[in-house]
Coordinates of C-alpha atoms in Angstrom, one line a residue:
Chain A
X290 CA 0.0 0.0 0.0
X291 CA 0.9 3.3 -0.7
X292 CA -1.1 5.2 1.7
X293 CA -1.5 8.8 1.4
X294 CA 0.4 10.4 -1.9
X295 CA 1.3 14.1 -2.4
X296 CA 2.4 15.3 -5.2
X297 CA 4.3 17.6 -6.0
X298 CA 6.7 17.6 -3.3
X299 CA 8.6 21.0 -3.6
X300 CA 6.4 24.0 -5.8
X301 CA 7.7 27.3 -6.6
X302 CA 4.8 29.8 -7.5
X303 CA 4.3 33.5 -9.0
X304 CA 1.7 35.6 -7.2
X305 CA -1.1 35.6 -8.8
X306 CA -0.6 32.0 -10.5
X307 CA -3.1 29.0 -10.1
X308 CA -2.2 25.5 -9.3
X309 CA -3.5 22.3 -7.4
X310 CA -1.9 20.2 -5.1
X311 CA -2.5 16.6 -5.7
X312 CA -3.4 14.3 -2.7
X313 CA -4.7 10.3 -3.5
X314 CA -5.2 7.6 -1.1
X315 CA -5.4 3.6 -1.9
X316 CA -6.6 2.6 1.8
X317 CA -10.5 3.2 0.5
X318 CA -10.6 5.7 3.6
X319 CA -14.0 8.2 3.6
X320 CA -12.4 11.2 5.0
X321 CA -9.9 13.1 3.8
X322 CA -8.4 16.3 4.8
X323 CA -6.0 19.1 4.2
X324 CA -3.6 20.9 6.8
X325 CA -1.2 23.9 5.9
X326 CA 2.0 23.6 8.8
X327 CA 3.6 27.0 10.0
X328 CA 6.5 27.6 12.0
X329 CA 4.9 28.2 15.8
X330 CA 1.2 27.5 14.7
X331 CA 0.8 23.9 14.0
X332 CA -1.5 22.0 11.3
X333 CA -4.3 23.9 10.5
X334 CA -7.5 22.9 9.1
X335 CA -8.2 24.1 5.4
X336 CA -10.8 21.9 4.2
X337 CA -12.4 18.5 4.9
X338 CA -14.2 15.6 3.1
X339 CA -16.6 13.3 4.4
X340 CA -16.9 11.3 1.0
X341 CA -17.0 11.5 -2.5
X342 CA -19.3 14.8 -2.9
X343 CA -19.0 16.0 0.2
X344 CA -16.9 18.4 1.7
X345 CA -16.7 21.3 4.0
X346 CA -14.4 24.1 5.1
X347 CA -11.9 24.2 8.6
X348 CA -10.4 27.2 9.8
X349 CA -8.6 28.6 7.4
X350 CA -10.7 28.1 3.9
X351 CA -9.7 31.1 2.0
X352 CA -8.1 30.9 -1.1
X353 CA -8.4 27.4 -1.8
X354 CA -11.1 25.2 -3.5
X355 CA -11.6 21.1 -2.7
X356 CA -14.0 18.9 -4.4
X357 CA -14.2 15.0 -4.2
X358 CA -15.1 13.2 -7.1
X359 CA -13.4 9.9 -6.2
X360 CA -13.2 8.4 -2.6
X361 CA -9.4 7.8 -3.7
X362 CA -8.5 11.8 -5.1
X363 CA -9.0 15.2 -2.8
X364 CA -7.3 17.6 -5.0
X365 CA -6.7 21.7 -3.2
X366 CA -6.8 24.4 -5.8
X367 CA -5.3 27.7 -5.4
X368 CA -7.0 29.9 -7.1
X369 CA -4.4 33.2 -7.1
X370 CA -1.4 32.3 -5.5
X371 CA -0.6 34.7 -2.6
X372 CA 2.5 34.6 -0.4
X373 CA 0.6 34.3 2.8
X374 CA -0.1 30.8 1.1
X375 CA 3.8 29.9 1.6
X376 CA 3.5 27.0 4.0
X377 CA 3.6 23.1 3.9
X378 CA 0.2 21.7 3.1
X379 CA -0.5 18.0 4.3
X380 CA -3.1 15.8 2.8
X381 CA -4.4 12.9 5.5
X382 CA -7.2 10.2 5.6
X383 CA -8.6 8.4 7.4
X384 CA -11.3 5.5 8.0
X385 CA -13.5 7.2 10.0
X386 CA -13.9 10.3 11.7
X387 CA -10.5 11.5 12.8
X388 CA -11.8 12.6 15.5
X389 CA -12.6 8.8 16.6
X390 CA -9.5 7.3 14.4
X391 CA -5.8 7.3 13.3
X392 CA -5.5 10.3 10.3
X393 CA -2.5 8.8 8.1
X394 CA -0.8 11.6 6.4
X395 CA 1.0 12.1 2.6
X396 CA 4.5 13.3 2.8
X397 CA 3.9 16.8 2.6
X398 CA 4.2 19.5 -0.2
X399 CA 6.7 22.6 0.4
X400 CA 5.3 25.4 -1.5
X401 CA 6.6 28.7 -2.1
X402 CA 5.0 31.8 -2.9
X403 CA 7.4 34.7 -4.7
Chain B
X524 CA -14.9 29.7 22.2
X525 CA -12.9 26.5 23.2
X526 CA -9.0 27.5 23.0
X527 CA -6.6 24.8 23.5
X528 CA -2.9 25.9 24.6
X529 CA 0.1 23.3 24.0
X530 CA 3.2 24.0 26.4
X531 CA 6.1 24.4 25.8
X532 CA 6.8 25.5 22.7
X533 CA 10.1 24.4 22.8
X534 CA 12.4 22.4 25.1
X535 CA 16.0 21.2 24.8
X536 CA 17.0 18.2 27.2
X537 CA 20.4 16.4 27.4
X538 CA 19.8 12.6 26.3
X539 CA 18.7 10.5 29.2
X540 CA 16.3 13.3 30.9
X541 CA 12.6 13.5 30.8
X542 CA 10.6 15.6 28.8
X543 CA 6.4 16.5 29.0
X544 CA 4.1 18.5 27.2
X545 CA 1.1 19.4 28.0
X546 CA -2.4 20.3 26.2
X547 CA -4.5 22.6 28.0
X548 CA -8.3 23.5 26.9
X549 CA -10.8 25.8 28.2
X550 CA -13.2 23.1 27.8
X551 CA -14.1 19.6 28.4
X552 CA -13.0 17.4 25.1
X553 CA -14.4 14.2 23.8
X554 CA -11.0 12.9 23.3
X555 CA -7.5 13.8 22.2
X556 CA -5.1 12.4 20.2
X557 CA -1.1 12.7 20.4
X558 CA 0.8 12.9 17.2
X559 CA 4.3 12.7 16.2
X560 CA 6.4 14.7 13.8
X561 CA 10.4 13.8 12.9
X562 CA 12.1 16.6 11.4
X563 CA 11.2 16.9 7.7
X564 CA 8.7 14.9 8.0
X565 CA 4.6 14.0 8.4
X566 CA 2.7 13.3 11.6
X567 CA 2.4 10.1 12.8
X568 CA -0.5 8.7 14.9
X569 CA 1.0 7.9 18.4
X570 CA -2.5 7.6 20.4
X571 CA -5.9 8.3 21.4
X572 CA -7.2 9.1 24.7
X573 CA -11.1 9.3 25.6
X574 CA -11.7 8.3 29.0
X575 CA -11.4 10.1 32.0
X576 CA -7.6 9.9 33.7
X577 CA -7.0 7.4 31.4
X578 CA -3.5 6.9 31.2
X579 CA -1.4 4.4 28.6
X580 CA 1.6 3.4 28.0
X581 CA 4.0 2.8 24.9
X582 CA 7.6 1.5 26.1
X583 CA 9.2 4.9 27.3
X584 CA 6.1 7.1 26.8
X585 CA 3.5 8.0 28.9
X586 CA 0.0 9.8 27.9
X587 CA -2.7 10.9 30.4
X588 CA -6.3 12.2 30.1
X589 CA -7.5 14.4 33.0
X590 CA -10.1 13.4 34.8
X591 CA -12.1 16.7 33.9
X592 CA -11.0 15.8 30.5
X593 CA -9.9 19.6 29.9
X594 CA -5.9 18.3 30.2
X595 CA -3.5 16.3 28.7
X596 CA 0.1 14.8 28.9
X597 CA 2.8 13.6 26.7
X598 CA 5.8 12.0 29.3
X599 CA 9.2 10.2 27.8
X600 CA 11.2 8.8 30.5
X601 CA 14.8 8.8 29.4
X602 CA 14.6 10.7 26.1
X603 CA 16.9 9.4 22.8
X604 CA 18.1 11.3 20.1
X605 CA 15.1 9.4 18.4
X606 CA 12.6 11.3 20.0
X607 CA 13.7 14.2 18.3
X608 CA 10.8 16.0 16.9
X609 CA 7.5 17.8 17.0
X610 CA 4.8 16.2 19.2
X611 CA 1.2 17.8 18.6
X612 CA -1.9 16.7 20.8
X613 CA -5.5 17.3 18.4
X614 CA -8.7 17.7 19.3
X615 CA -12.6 17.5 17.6
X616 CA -13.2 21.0 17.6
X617 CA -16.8 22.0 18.3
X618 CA -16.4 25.4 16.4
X619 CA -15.2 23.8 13.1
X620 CA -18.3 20.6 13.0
X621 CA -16.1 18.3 15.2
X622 CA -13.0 18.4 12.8
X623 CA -9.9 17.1 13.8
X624 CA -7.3 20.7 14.8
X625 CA -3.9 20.7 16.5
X626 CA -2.2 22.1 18.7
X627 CA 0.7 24.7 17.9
X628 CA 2.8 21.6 19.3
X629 CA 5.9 21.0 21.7
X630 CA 9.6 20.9 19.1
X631 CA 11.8 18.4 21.5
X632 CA 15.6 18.7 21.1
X633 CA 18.0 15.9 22.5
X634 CA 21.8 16.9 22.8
X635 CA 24.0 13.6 23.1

């Protein structure tokens, strides 16, 4: 099993561009979810999917787009890349609610802003 | 609104000391979870807590539950230069439908 895949690992964006980070799963988990890291503040929530369909914002939605066509795919979009949005953004799944389960996470995607 | 404050933010030990952190919250949690991050790396599940003064154990480390379920601990008895890392407890958040957040968690240096 592969578990949780990112992809790309390392991006380097203009402001203003548009991209989406790529995040698939092969453990046939329901939820899904995506966390940007900052020094001193954490994972924070960005936005969250209860199943193909289905998904909802966290705490920090602004600026990025979700939708879940597959149980396996939950692609983030940024729609105008800002440099506020220079963080590490982690994709994780997990069976059930992660609240009541273990939330396996991808490697991680480094992305830079400029 | 619930607030949940993870202490310290930082600590340095010399190899073979102890080491806690600690999750405080303003109010009473369903459960909490404790996760693990190496440097350069992703968090990894170490546990989940949801009864009261629960405490469990995994070889050096020790997690309790507070029996007002409002606290939480992270102990390692004897740290290693493998324990180096970011430990981060998390939380279903009321505010955000029950969602999983994290603390701003607790970076653990070892000098050898």
């Amino acid at each position: 099993n592969a578990g949780v895949t990112q992809t790309p690992k390392f991006q380097v964006l203009k402001t203003g561009q548009s991209m989406t980070l790529q995040c698939a799963q092969d453990m046939n988990h329901e939820y899904m979810s995506w966390y940007r890291q900052d020094p001193g503040m954490g994972l924070r929530l960005i936005h969250y999917s209860v199943g193909a369909g289905i998904t909802d914002q966290g705490e920090v939605p602004n600026g990025y787009n979700v939708s879940r066509s597959t149980t396996e795919d939950f692609p983030l979009r940024l729609l105008s890349a800002a440099p506020s949005q220079t963080s590490v953004y982690f994709c994780a799944s997990s069976y059930s609610s992660p609240t009541l389960t273990e939330a396996f996470f991808g490697q991680g995607t480094r992305l830079t802003v400029v | 609104g619930q607030q949940v404050m993870q202490i310290p933010q930082y600590q340095h030990v010399q190899e073979g000391e102890d080491f806690t952190t600690y999750c405080n919250s303003s109010t009473t949690l369903s459960n909490i979870q404790w996760y693990k991050q190496r440097p350069g790396g992703h968090p990894v599940f170490l546990i989940q807590l949801v009864k009261s003064g629960e405490v469990k154990k995994q070889k050096r480390l020790t997690f309790q539950f507070g029996e007002a379920k409002k606290n939480s601990s992270l102990h390692i008895t004897a740290t290693q230069t493998t324990d180096v890392g970011t430990y981060f407890c998390a939380w279903p958040n009321m505010e955000y439908g029950n969602k999983l957040v994290f603390g701003a968690g607790t970076i653990l240096r070892v000098k050898s």
